[in-house]
PDB file of C-alpha atoms in Angstrom:
ATOM      1  CA  MET A 703     -26.983 -40.907 -58.015  1.00  0.00           C
ATOM      2  CA  SER A 704     -25.340 -38.489 -60.532  1.00  0.00           C
ATOM      3  CA  HIS A 705     -26.693 -35.393 -58.698  1.00  0.00           C
ATOM      4  CA  VAL A 706     -25.340 -36.519 -55.431  1.00  0.00           C
ATOM      5  CA  VAL A 707     -21.841 -36.859 -57.017  1.00  0.00           C
ATOM      6  CA  GLU A 708     -22.180 -33.269 -58.604  1.00  0.00           C
ATOM      7  CA  LYS A 709     -23.211 -31.696 -55.206  1.00  0.00           C
ATOM      8  CA  SER A 710     -20.069 -33.458 -53.613  1.00  0.00           C
ATOM      9  CA  GLN A 711     -17.963 -32.274 -56.238  1.00  0.00           C
ATOM     10  CA  ARG A 712     -19.109 -28.751 -55.939  1.00  0.00           C
ATOM     11  CA  ARG A 713     -18.547 -28.972 -52.036  1.00  0.00           C
ATOM     12  CA  SER A 714     -14.870 -30.205 -52.651  1.00  0.00           C
ATOM     13  CA  GLU A 715     -14.376 -27.279 -55.041  1.00  0.00           C
ATOM     14  CA  THR A 716     -15.780 -24.883 -52.589  1.00  0.00           C
ATOM     15  CA  SER A 717     -13.633 -26.307 -49.669  1.00  0.00           C
ATOM     16  CA  SER A 718     -10.561 -26.301 -51.805  1.00  0.00           C
ATOM     17  CA  SER A 719     -11.164 -22.582 -52.890  1.00  0.00           C
ATOM     18  CA  CYS A 720     -11.520 -21.587 -49.161  1.00  0.00           C
ATOM     19  CA  THR A 721      -8.271 -23.260 -48.253  1.00  0.00           C
ATOM     20  CA  ARG A 722      -6.364 -21.779 -51.328  1.00  0.00           C
ATOM     21  CA  PRO A 723      -3.275 -20.002 -50.130  1.00  0.00           C
ATOM     22  CA  VAL A 724      -3.208 -16.258 -50.051  1.00  0.00           C
ATOM     23  CA  ASN A 725      -1.326 -14.582 -52.864  1.00  0.00           C
ATOM     24  CA  GLU A 726       1.687 -13.233 -50.925  1.00  0.00           C
ATOM     25  CA  ALA A 727       2.659 -11.044 -53.939  1.00  0.00           C
ATOM     26  CA  ALA A 728      -0.573  -9.326 -53.857  1.00  0.00           C
ATOM     27  CA  VAL A 729      -0.740  -8.746 -50.217  1.00  0.00           C
ATOM     28  CA  GLY A 730       2.851  -7.973 -49.507  1.00  0.00           C
ATOM     29  CA  ASN A 731       4.977  -8.668 -46.626  1.00  0.00           C
ATOM     30  CA  ILE A 732       3.479  -7.527 -43.282  1.00  0.00           C
ATOM     31  CA  PRO A 733       6.150  -5.513 -41.390  1.00  0.00           C
ATOM     32  CA  SER A 734       7.440  -7.243 -38.141  1.00  0.00           C
ATOM     33  CA  ASP A 735       6.763  -3.993 -36.033  1.00  0.00           C
ATOM     34  CA  CYS A 736       2.810  -4.207 -37.088  1.00  0.00           C
ATOM     35  CA  THR A 737       2.348  -7.522 -35.435  1.00  0.00           C
ATOM     36  CA  SER A 738       0.913  -7.356 -31.941  1.00  0.00           C
ATOM     37  CA  ASP A 739       1.603  -9.384 -28.888  1.00  0.00           C
ATOM     38  CA  PRO A 740      -1.763  -9.873 -27.219  1.00  0.00           C
ATOM     39  CA  GLN A 741      -0.208  -9.361 -23.753  1.00  0.00           C
ATOM     40  CA  TYR A 742       2.050  -6.345 -24.640  1.00  0.00           C
ATOM     41  CA  PRO A 743       0.125  -4.378 -27.382  1.00  0.00           C
ATOM     42  CA  ASN A 744       2.738  -1.523 -27.231  1.00  0.00           C
ATOM     43  CA  HIS A 745       6.040  -0.570 -25.860  1.00  0.00           C
ATOM     44  CA  TRP A 746       4.477   1.121 -22.574  1.00  0.00           C
ATOM     45  CA  SER A 747       2.315  -1.914 -21.794  1.00  0.00           C
ATOM     46  CA  ARG A 748       5.678  -4.193 -21.684  1.00  0.00           C
ATOM     47  CA  ILE A 749       7.476  -1.620 -19.466  1.00  0.00           C
ATOM     48  CA  ARG A 750       4.262  -1.529 -17.295  1.00  0.00           C
ATOM     49  CA  GLY A 751       4.301  -5.384 -16.953  1.00  0.00           C
ATOM     50  CA  TYR A 752       7.615  -5.316 -15.351  1.00  0.00           C
ATOM     51  CA  ILE A 753       6.954  -2.531 -12.881  1.00  0.00           C
ATOM     52  CA  ARG A 754       3.261  -3.216 -12.256  1.00  0.00           C
ATOM     53  CA  GLU A 755       3.459  -4.393  -8.621  1.00  0.00           C
ATOM     54  CA  PRO A 756       5.808  -1.818  -7.350  1.00  0.00           C
ATOM     55  CA  ALA A 757       3.686   0.882  -9.420  1.00  0.00           C
ATOM     56  CA  ALA A 758       0.566  -0.474  -7.640  1.00  0.00           C
ATOM     57  CA  GLU A 759       2.127  -0.020  -4.259  1.00  0.00           C
ATOM     58  CA  PHE A 760       3.518   3.508  -5.171  1.00  0.00           C
ATOM     59  CA  LEU A 761       0.001   4.606  -6.171  1.00  0.00           C
ATOM     60  CA  GLY A 762      -1.818   2.998  -3.286  1.00  0.00           C
ATOM     61  CA  THR A 763       0.530   4.505  -0.703  1.00  0.00           C
ATOM     62  CA  MET A 764       0.493   7.935  -2.411  1.00  0.00           C
ATOM     63  CA  ILE A 765      -3.410   7.846  -2.061  1.00  0.00           C
ATOM     64  CA  LEU A 766      -3.121   6.812   1.610  1.00  0.00           C
ATOM     65  CA  VAL A 767      -1.081   9.679   2.420  1.00  0.00           C
ATOM     66  CA  ILE A 768      -3.116  12.145   0.328  1.00  0.00           C
ATOM     67  CA  PHE A 769      -6.122  11.424   2.199  1.00  0.00           C
ATOM     68  CA  GLY A 770      -4.465  11.040   5.685  1.00  0.00           C
ATOM     69  CA  CYS A 771      -2.252  14.068   5.393  1.00  0.00           C
ATOM     70  CA  GLY A 772      -4.968  15.982   3.698  1.00  0.00           C
ATOM     71  CA  GLY A 773      -7.240  15.337   6.547  1.00  0.00           C
ATOM     72  CA  ASN A 774      -4.600  16.314   9.053  1.00  0.00           C
ATOM     73  CA  CYS A 775      -4.001  19.641   7.351  1.00  0.00           C
ATOM     74  CA  GLN A 776      -7.681  20.481   6.789  1.00  0.00           C
ATOM     75  CA  VAL A 777      -8.460  19.848  10.598  1.00  0.00           C
ATOM     76  CA  GLY A 778      -5.029  21.528  11.779  1.00  0.00           C
ATOM     77  CA  LEU A 779      -4.827  24.645   9.486  1.00  0.00           C
ATOM     78  CA  SER A 780      -8.673  25.474   9.661  1.00  0.00           C
ATOM     79  CA  SER A 781      -8.325  25.832  13.461  1.00  0.00           C
ATOM     80  CA  ASN A 782      -6.637  29.098  12.633  1.00  0.00           C
ATOM     81  CA  THR A 783      -9.018  31.884  12.021  1.00  0.00           C
ATOM     82  CA  ALA A 784      -6.552  33.558   9.654  1.00  0.00           C
ATOM     83  CA  VAL A 785      -7.003  30.243   7.548  1.00  0.00           C
ATOM     84  CA  SER A 786     -10.665  29.627   7.942  1.00  0.00           C
ATOM     85  CA  ALA A 787     -13.509  31.440   9.768  1.00  0.00           C
ATOM     86  CA  THR A 788     -14.575  28.138  11.310  1.00  0.00           C
ATOM     87  CA  PRO A 789     -12.811  24.905  12.022  1.00  0.00           C
ATOM     88  CA  LYS A 790     -13.210  22.246   9.360  1.00  0.00           C
ATOM     89  CA  GLY A 791     -13.294  18.939  11.197  1.00  0.00           C
ATOM     90  CA  ASP A 792     -12.016  17.514  14.523  1.00  0.00           C
ATOM     91  CA  PHE A 793     -10.102  14.467  15.586  1.00  0.00           C
ATOM     92  CA  LEU A 794     -12.963  12.056  14.490  1.00  0.00           C
ATOM     93  CA  SER A 795     -12.907  13.431  10.846  1.00  0.00           C
ATOM     94  CA  LEU A 796      -9.151  13.444  10.823  1.00  0.00           C
ATOM     95  CA  ASN A 797      -9.278   9.623  11.607  1.00  0.00           C
ATOM     96  CA  PHE A 798     -11.674   9.282   8.854  1.00  0.00           C
ATOM     97  CA  GLY A 799      -9.415  10.767   6.446  1.00  0.00           C
ATOM     98  CA  TRP A 800      -6.781   8.011   7.197  1.00  0.00           C
ATOM     99  CA  ALA A 801      -9.369   5.200   7.155  1.00  0.00           C
ATOM    100  CA  VAL A 802     -10.663   6.294   3.775  1.00  0.00           C
ATOM    101  CA  GLY A 803      -7.138   6.534   2.514  1.00  0.00           C
ATOM    102  CA  ILE A 804      -6.065   3.180   3.478  1.00  0.00           C
ATOM    103  CA  ALA A 805      -9.280   1.583   2.196  1.00  0.00           C
ATOM    104  CA  LEU A 806      -9.018   3.263  -1.214  1.00  0.00           C
ATOM    105  CA  GLY A 807      -5.261   2.518  -1.421  1.00  0.00           C
ATOM    106  CA  VAL A 808      -5.840  -1.183  -0.745  1.00  0.00           C
ATOM    107  CA  LEU A 809      -8.626  -1.050  -3.281  1.00  0.00           C
ATOM    108  CA  VAL A 810      -6.579   0.416  -6.025  1.00  0.00           C
ATOM    109  CA  SER A 811      -3.525  -1.691  -5.458  1.00  0.00           C
ATOM    110  CA  GLY A 812      -4.903  -4.986  -4.040  1.00  0.00           C
ATOM    111  CA  GLY A 813      -5.564  -6.794  -7.039  1.00  0.00           C
ATOM    112  CA  VAL A 814      -2.289  -6.230  -8.519  1.00  0.00           C
ATOM    113  CA  SER A 815       0.407  -6.206  -5.555  1.00  0.00           C
ATOM    114  CA  GLY A 816      -1.793  -7.309  -2.719  1.00  0.00           C
ATOM    115  CA  GLY A 817      -2.280  -3.900  -1.457  1.00  0.00           C
ATOM    116  CA  HIS A 818       0.331  -3.880   1.272  1.00  0.00           C
ATOM    117  CA  ILE A 819       1.006  -0.153   1.073  1.00  0.00           C
ATOM    118  CA  ASN A 820       2.970  -0.479   4.406  1.00  0.00           C
ATOM    119  CA  PRO A 821       6.662  -1.852   4.740  1.00  0.00           C
ATOM    120  CA  ALA A 822       5.736  -3.398   7.969  1.00  0.00           C
ATOM    121  CA  VAL A 823       2.812  -5.429   6.411  1.00  0.00           C
ATOM    122  CA  THR A 824       5.221  -6.467   3.526  1.00  0.00           C
ATOM    123  CA  LEU A 825       7.786  -7.661   5.971  1.00  0.00           C
ATOM    124  CA  ALA A 826       4.916  -9.542   8.033  1.00  0.00           C
ATOM    125  CA  PHE A 827       3.772 -11.350   4.806  1.00  0.00           C
ATOM    126  CA  ALA A 828       7.376 -12.111   3.990  1.00  0.00           C
ATOM    127  CA  SER A 829       7.775 -13.771   7.407  1.00  0.00           C
ATOM    128  CA  PHE A 830       4.432 -15.460   7.707  1.00  0.00           C
ATOM    129  CA  ARG A 831       2.792 -15.954   4.258  1.00  0.00           C
ATOM    130  CA  ASP A 832       5.751 -16.832   2.135  1.00  0.00           C
ATOM    131  CA  PHE A 833       5.706 -13.576   0.312  1.00  0.00           C
ATOM    132  CA  PRO A 834       8.920 -13.536  -1.811  1.00  0.00           C
ATOM    133  CA  TRP A 835      11.729 -11.914   0.055  1.00  0.00           C
ATOM    134  CA  ARG A 836      13.357 -10.902  -3.138  1.00  0.00           C
ATOM    135  CA  LYS A 837      10.426  -8.511  -3.820  1.00  0.00           C
ATOM    136  CA  VAL A 838      10.536  -6.984  -0.440  1.00  0.00           C
ATOM    137  CA  PRO A 839      13.026  -4.104  -1.172  1.00  0.00           C
ATOM    138  CA  TYR A 840      11.294  -2.771  -4.315  1.00  0.00           C
ATOM    139  CA  TYR A 841       8.045  -3.062  -2.605  1.00  0.00           C
ATOM    140  CA  ILE A 842       9.411  -0.836   0.342  1.00  0.00           C
ATOM    141  CA  LEU A 843      11.164   1.595  -2.161  1.00  0.00           C
ATOM    142  CA  ALA A 844       7.868   1.958  -4.056  1.00  0.00           C
ATOM    143  CA  GLN A 845       5.941   2.641  -0.742  1.00  0.00           C
ATOM    144  CA  LEU A 846       8.476   5.197   0.462  1.00  0.00           C
ATOM    145  CA  LEU A 847       8.263   7.066  -2.774  1.00  0.00           C
ATOM    146  CA  GLY A 848       4.578   7.032  -2.901  1.00  0.00           C
ATOM    147  CA  ALA A 849       4.331   8.356   0.494  1.00  0.00           C
ATOM    148  CA  LEU A 850       6.874  11.094  -0.353  1.00  0.00           C
ATOM    149  CA  CYS A 851       4.935  12.104  -3.510  1.00  0.00           C
ATOM    150  CA  GLY A 852       1.671  11.972  -1.517  1.00  0.00           C
ATOM    151  CA  GLY A 853       3.178  14.391   1.048  1.00  0.00           C
ATOM    152  CA  GLY A 854       4.428  16.688  -1.566  1.00  0.00           C
ATOM    153  CA  ILE A 855       1.293  16.929  -3.360  1.00  0.00           C
ATOM    154  CA  ILE A 856      -0.547  17.766  -0.061  1.00  0.00           C
ATOM    155  CA  TYR A 857       2.100  20.249   0.943  1.00  0.00           C
ATOM    156  CA  ALA A 858       1.625  21.995  -2.548  1.00  0.00           C
ATOM    157  CA  ASN A 859      -2.235  21.893  -2.321  1.00  0.00           C
ATOM    158  CA  TYR A 860      -2.114  23.537   1.252  1.00  0.00           C
ATOM    159  CA  TYR A 861       1.034  25.674   0.810  1.00  0.00           C
ATOM    160  CA  HIS A 862      -0.624  29.146   1.162  1.00  0.00           C
ATOM    161  CA  ALA A 863      -2.703  27.982   4.082  1.00  0.00           C
ATOM    162  CA  ILE A 864       0.426  26.621   5.704  1.00  0.00           C
ATOM    163  CA  SER A 865       2.331  30.024   5.229  1.00  0.00           C
ATOM    164  CA  THR A 866      -0.695  31.891   6.654  1.00  0.00           C
ATOM    165  CA  TYR A 867      -0.787  29.435   9.695  1.00  0.00           C
ATOM    166  CA  GLU A 868       2.939  29.772  10.279  1.00  0.00           C
ATOM    167  CA  GLY A 869       3.067  33.656   9.749  1.00  0.00           C
ATOM    168  CA  GLY A 870       5.117  33.693   6.460  1.00  0.00           C
ATOM    169  CA  SER A 871       6.391  31.596   3.600  1.00  0.00           C
ATOM    170  CA  SER A 872       9.911  31.226   5.145  1.00  0.00           C
ATOM    171  CA  ILE A 873       8.647  30.047   8.407  1.00  0.00           C
ATOM    172  CA  ARG A 874       8.262  26.362   8.972  1.00  0.00           C
ATOM    173  CA  THR A 875       8.029  24.780  12.466  1.00  0.00           C
ATOM    174  CA  ILE A 876       7.503  21.196  13.628  1.00  0.00           C
ATOM    175  CA  SER A 877       5.062  22.371  16.404  1.00  0.00           C
ATOM    176  CA  GLY A 878       3.137  24.590  13.940  1.00  0.00           C
ATOM    177  CA  THR A 879       2.469  22.508  10.827  1.00  0.00           C
ATOM    178  CA  GLY A 880       5.499  19.902  10.643  1.00  0.00           C
ATOM    179  CA  ASP A 881       3.175  17.480  12.744  1.00  0.00           C
ATOM    180  CA  LEU A 882       0.603  17.653  10.132  1.00  0.00           C
ATOM    181  CA  PHE A 883       2.907  15.482   7.924  1.00  0.00           C
ATOM    182  CA  ALA A 884       5.117  13.288  10.211  1.00  0.00           C
ATOM    183  CA  THR A 885       4.102  11.966  13.490  1.00  0.00           C
ATOM    184  CA  TYR A 886       5.737  13.341  16.824  1.00  0.00           C
ATOM    185  CA  ALA A 887       4.861  11.973  20.383  1.00  0.00           C
ATOM    186  CA  ALA A 888       3.191  13.993  22.971  1.00  0.00           C
ATOM    187  CA  ASP A 889       5.502  15.735  25.396  1.00  0.00           C
ATOM    188  CA  TYR A 890       4.415  13.649  28.490  1.00  0.00           C
ATOM    189  CA  MET A 891       5.281  10.276  26.666  1.00  0.00           C
ATOM    190  CA  THR A 892       8.439   8.352  27.815  1.00  0.00           C
ATOM    191  CA  SER A 893      10.397   6.724  25.047  1.00  0.00           C
ATOM    192  CA  VAL A 894       9.286   3.351  26.206  1.00  0.00           C
ATOM    193  CA  SER A 895       5.623   4.387  26.020  1.00  0.00           C
ATOM    194  CA  CYS A 896       6.133   5.830  22.436  1.00  0.00           C
ATOM    195  CA  PHE A 897       7.522   2.565  21.270  1.00  0.00           C
ATOM    196  CA  PHE A 898       4.932   0.475  22.959  1.00  0.00           C
ATOM    197  CA  SER A 899       1.978   2.640  21.607  1.00  0.00           C
ATOM    198  CA  GLU A 900       3.202   2.048  18.117  1.00  0.00           C
ATOM    199  CA  PHE A 901       4.148  -1.572  18.826  1.00  0.00           C
ATOM    200  CA  LEU A 902       0.492  -2.212  20.080  1.00  0.00           C
ATOM    201  CA  ALA A 903      -1.430  -0.151  17.426  1.00  0.00           C
ATOM    202  CA  SER A 904       0.595  -2.048  14.618  1.00  0.00           C
ATOM    203  CA  ALA A 905      -0.009  -5.516  16.020  1.00  0.00           C
ATOM    204  CA  MET A 906      -3.852  -4.586  16.073  1.00  0.00           C
ATOM    205  CA  LEU A 907      -3.745  -3.561  12.412  1.00  0.00           C
ATOM    206  CA  ILE A 908      -1.967  -6.820  11.253  1.00  0.00           C
ATOM    207  CA  ILE A 909      -4.172  -9.270  12.970  1.00  0.00           C
ATOM    208  CA  PRO A 910      -7.384  -8.160  11.224  1.00  0.00           C
ATOM    209  CA  ILE A 911      -5.482  -8.079   7.825  1.00  0.00           C
ATOM    210  CA  LEU A 912      -4.386 -11.621   8.442  1.00  0.00           C
ATOM    211  CA  ALA A 913      -7.799 -12.639   9.232  1.00  0.00           C
ATOM    212  CA  ALA A 914      -9.405 -11.097   6.327  1.00  0.00           C
ATOM    213  CA  THR A 915      -7.069 -12.819   3.936  1.00  0.00           C
ATOM    214  CA  ASP A 916      -7.279 -16.183   5.782  1.00  0.00           C
ATOM    215  CA  LYS A 917      -9.120 -18.591   3.490  1.00  0.00           C
ATOM    216  CA  ARG A 918      -9.480 -21.018   6.434  1.00  0.00           C
ATOM    217  CA  ASN A 919     -11.060 -18.612   8.800  1.00  0.00           C
ATOM    218  CA  GLY A 920     -14.517 -17.904   7.372  1.00  0.00           C
ATOM    219  CA  PRO A 921     -13.071 -16.270   3.994  1.00  0.00           C
ATOM    220  CA  ILE A 922     -14.641 -13.032   3.163  1.00  0.00           C
ATOM    221  CA  PRO A 923     -15.440 -11.648  -0.304  1.00  0.00           C
ATOM    222  CA  VAL A 924     -12.467  -9.700  -1.905  1.00  0.00           C
ATOM    223  CA  TRP A 925     -14.062  -6.371  -1.867  1.00  0.00           C
ATOM    224  CA  LEU A 926     -14.582  -6.508   1.757  1.00  0.00           C
ATOM    225  CA  VAL A 927     -10.974  -6.397   2.573  1.00  0.00           C
ATOM    226  CA  PRO A 928     -10.788  -2.638   2.109  1.00  0.00           C
ATOM    227  CA  ALA A 929     -13.704  -2.527   4.226  1.00  0.00           C
ATOM    228  CA  THR A 930     -11.846  -4.296   6.864  1.00  0.00           C
ATOM    229  CA  VAL A 931      -8.877  -2.266   6.916  1.00  0.00           C
ATOM    230  CA  PHE A 932     -11.029   0.782   6.939  1.00  0.00           C
ATOM    231  CA  MET A 933     -12.682  -0.201  10.317  1.00  0.00           C
ATOM    232  CA  ALA A 934      -9.301  -1.470  11.738  1.00  0.00           C
ATOM    233  CA  LEU A 935      -7.524   1.810  10.997  1.00  0.00           C
ATOM    234  CA  LEU A 936     -10.518   3.809  12.190  1.00  0.00           C
ATOM    235  CA  GLY A 937     -10.631   1.887  15.480  1.00  0.00           C
ATOM    236  CA  ILE A 938      -6.832   2.308  15.872  1.00  0.00           C
ATOM    237  CA  GLY A 939      -7.062   5.964  15.407  1.00  0.00           C
ATOM    238  CA  LEU A 940     -10.070   6.465  17.793  1.00  0.00           C
ATOM    239  CA  ALA A 941      -8.600   4.102  20.586  1.00  0.00           C
ATOM    240  CA  LEU A 942      -4.911   4.277  20.106  1.00  0.00           C
ATOM    241  CA  GLY A 943      -4.108   7.507  18.211  1.00  0.00           C
ATOM    242  CA  MET A 944      -3.789  10.295  20.814  1.00  0.00           C
ATOM    243  CA  GLU A 945      -0.319   9.791  22.053  1.00  0.00           C
ATOM    244  CA  THR A 946       2.007   9.135  19.111  1.00  0.00           C
ATOM    245  CA  GLY A 947      -0.350   9.989  16.088  1.00  0.00           C
ATOM    246  CA  PHE A 948      -0.486   6.209  15.054  1.00  0.00           C
ATOM    247  CA  ALA A 949       2.045   6.095  12.250  1.00  0.00           C
ATOM    248  CA  ILE A 950       1.847   2.342  12.186  1.00  0.00           C
ATOM    249  CA  ASN A 951       3.385   2.669   8.717  1.00  0.00           C
ATOM    250  CA  PRO A 952       7.114   3.312   8.277  1.00  0.00           C
ATOM    251  CA  ALA A 953       6.574   4.789   4.682  1.00  0.00           C
ATOM    252  CA  ARG A 954       3.526   6.829   5.716  1.00  0.00           C
ATOM    253  CA  ASP A 955       5.844   8.709   8.376  1.00  0.00           C
ATOM    254  CA  LEU A 956       9.317   8.579   6.634  1.00  0.00           C
ATOM    255  CA  GLY A 957       8.185   9.727   3.171  1.00  0.00           C
ATOM    256  CA  PRO A 958       6.281  12.931   4.412  1.00  0.00           C
ATOM    257  CA  ARG A 959       9.182  13.530   7.085  1.00  0.00           C
ATOM    258  CA  ILE A 960      11.887  13.629   4.281  1.00  0.00           C
ATOM    259  CA  LEU A 961       9.400  15.994   2.394  1.00  0.00           C
ATOM    260  CA  THR A 962       9.398  18.422   5.441  1.00  0.00           C
ATOM    261  CA  ALA A 963      13.078  18.258   5.690  1.00  0.00           C
ATOM    262  CA  MET A 964      13.204  19.243   2.036  1.00  0.00           C
ATOM    263  CA  VAL A 965      10.994  22.221   2.228  1.00  0.00           C
ATOM    264  CA  GLY A 966      12.286  23.957   5.146  1.00  0.00           C
ATOM    265  CA  TYR A 967      11.477  22.436   8.522  1.00  0.00           C
ATOM    266  CA  GLY A 968      15.138  21.718   9.088  1.00  0.00           C
ATOM    267  CA  LYS A 969      17.156  18.886  10.561  1.00  0.00           C
ATOM    268  CA  ASP A 970      14.815  18.919  13.669  1.00  0.00           C
ATOM    269  CA  VAL A 971      12.550  16.531  11.924  1.00  0.00           C
ATOM    270  CA  PHE A 972      15.254  13.879  12.268  1.00  0.00           C
ATOM    271  CA  THR A 973      16.893  14.884  15.466  1.00  0.00           C
ATOM    272  CA  PHE A 974      13.654  15.163  17.477  1.00  0.00           C
ATOM    273  CA  ARG A 975      13.937  12.997  20.665  1.00  0.00           C
ATOM    274  CA  ASN A 976      17.208  11.268  19.724  1.00  0.00           C
ATOM    275  CA  GLN A 977      16.127  10.020  16.355  1.00  0.00           C
ATOM    276  CA  TYR A 978      12.535   9.324  17.306  1.00  0.00           C
ATOM    277  CA  TRP A 979      11.689   8.759  13.562  1.00  0.00           C
ATOM    278  CA  LEU A 980      13.935   5.700  13.681  1.00  0.00           C
ATOM    279  CA  TRP A 981      12.913   3.683  16.730  1.00  0.00           C
ATOM    280  CA  CYS A 982       9.417   4.641  17.259  1.00  0.00           C
ATOM    281  CA  PRO A 983       7.441   4.985  13.736  1.00  0.00           C
ATOM    282  CA  ILE A 984       9.849   2.592  11.823  1.00  0.00           C
ATOM    283  CA  PHE A 985      10.968  -0.157  14.311  1.00  0.00           C
ATOM    284  CA  GLY A 986       7.746   0.047  16.360  1.00  0.00           C
ATOM    285  CA  PRO A 987       5.444  -0.970  13.663  1.00  0.00           C
ATOM    286  CA  ILE A 988       7.780  -3.517  12.136  1.00  0.00           C
ATOM    287  CA  LEU A 989       8.308  -5.318  15.441  1.00  0.00           C
ATOM    288  CA  GLY A 990       4.564  -4.810  16.205  1.00  0.00           C
ATOM    289  CA  MET A 991       3.341  -6.552  13.187  1.00  0.00           C
ATOM    290  CA  GLN A 992       5.764  -9.515  13.459  1.00  0.00           C
ATOM    291  CA  ALA A 993       4.513  -9.983  17.050  1.00  0.00           C
ATOM    292  CA  GLY A 994       0.885  -9.647  15.872  1.00  0.00           C
ATOM    293  CA  GLY A 995       1.514 -12.146  12.974  1.00  0.00           C
ATOM    294  CA  LEU A 996       2.889 -14.566  15.437  1.00  0.00           C
ATOM    295  CA  VAL A 997       0.188 -14.375  17.738  1.00  0.00           C
ATOM    296  CA  TYR A 998      -2.484 -14.780  14.954  1.00  0.00           C
ATOM    297  CA  ASP A 999      -0.612 -17.857  13.622  1.00  0.00           C
ATOM    298  CA  LEU A1000      -0.140 -19.348  16.905  1.00  0.00           C
ATOM    299  CA  LEU A1001      -3.679 -19.135  17.805  1.00  0.00           C
ATOM    300  CA  ILE A1002      -5.651 -19.150  14.703  1.00  0.00           C
ATOM    301  CA  TYR A1003      -3.888 -19.823  11.402  1.00  0.00           C
ATOM    302  CA  THR A1004      -3.447 -23.486   9.948  1.00  0.00           C
ATOM    303  CA  GLY A1005      -1.954 -22.972   6.647  1.00  0.00           C
ATOM    304  CA  SER A1006       1.558 -24.380   5.836  1.00  0.00           C
ATOM    305  CA  GLU A1007       2.916 -21.021   4.610  1.00  0.00           C
ATOM    306  CA  SER A1008       3.570 -19.763   8.189  1.00  0.00           C
ATOM    307  CA  ILE A1009       6.710 -20.601  10.046  1.00  0.00           C
ATOM    308  CA  VAL A1010       4.514 -21.484  12.986  1.00  0.00           C
ATOM    309  CA  ASN A1011       3.188 -24.424  10.964  1.00  0.00           C
ATOM    310  CA  LYS A1012       6.328 -25.629   9.233  1.00  0.00           C
ATOM    311  CA  SER A1013       6.941 -29.373   9.611  1.00  0.00           C
ATOM    312  CA  TYR A1014       9.904 -30.291  11.531  1.00  0.00           C
ATOM    313  CA  VAL A1015       9.963 -33.878   9.809  1.00  0.00           C
ATOM    314  CA  PRO A1016      11.718 -33.982   6.349  1.00  0.00           C
ATOM    315  CA  ASN A1017       9.497 -34.787   3.473  1.00  0.00           C
ATOM    316  CA  CYS A1018      11.636 -38.047   2.738  1.00  0.00           C
ATOM    317  CA  MET A1019      11.162 -39.277   6.270  1.00  0.00           C
ATOM    318  CA  ARG A1020       7.479 -38.833   6.248  1.00  0.00           C
ATOM    319  CA  ALA A1021       7.251 -40.616   3.095  1.00  0.00           C
ATOM    320  CA  SER A1022       9.335 -43.701   4.282  1.00  0.00           C
ATOM    321  CA  GLU A1023       6.870 -43.866   7.384  1.00  0.00           C
ATOM    322  CA  ILE A1024       3.963 -44.161   5.325  1.00  0.00           C
TER     323      ILE A1024
END
């Protein structure tokens, strides 16, 4: 019995020594700036926490434009023998550039911001998927800045090829190389036809996007969403891309268009066809995606987020009936 008591006493002494308070005088006070917040381990991580969503939209849109406008430039500029001995691509490879760009842009930004990388998509999600309207302005601003930077990077990359193609570093024309960055409709197109082409293509883009993100419609793995938009944009380019250049993204067109105005293409980039830049590649995609979202929700979507499925009966009335 005595040895049991002795063991218990030794255990109590051990436990008490383990819980003995630390000698603060020996250790010293830990400076407050040495403590670490697990969410924000440093100052930059705290800043990034506030801007992470728009930063993701910025980066995703920049990637889209780098691959898209880069493909345009490689195909267009290499058609001149002064730039390249043989052409480097055709209309098919040009469309693959945009499809790869949108897939990678969505892949990079999707887990953080949703991977809109398109103001028309952001507005469609605000209208039909309860995306917060308060986030819309800075999403769109980030997308526009990303497209502007992406266009600038490609312009810098192909600067000498552009100068060779145009015939000099001081020569910049829309018909020469300006249309490699922003979209300009074919001469035979009427204003109504231009608008309808962008409207239709944009509607055809938002419908598969909504389907891919619809959890009630045979939900696909998250990693397949970039593949879905890849196929959608590639198909749009191959089927509907000839007449207007399938902008279907206000930021993708306006960002590089501003860039061309800044580097010497002149005011014609905005005065072309009575402000074509405004009513076709901006209003066309926005209204087209609103229409496409409405069609999908009327025929397919059953979620309560959509305005199509909002109840007309107040909650209190439904509760009283029950």
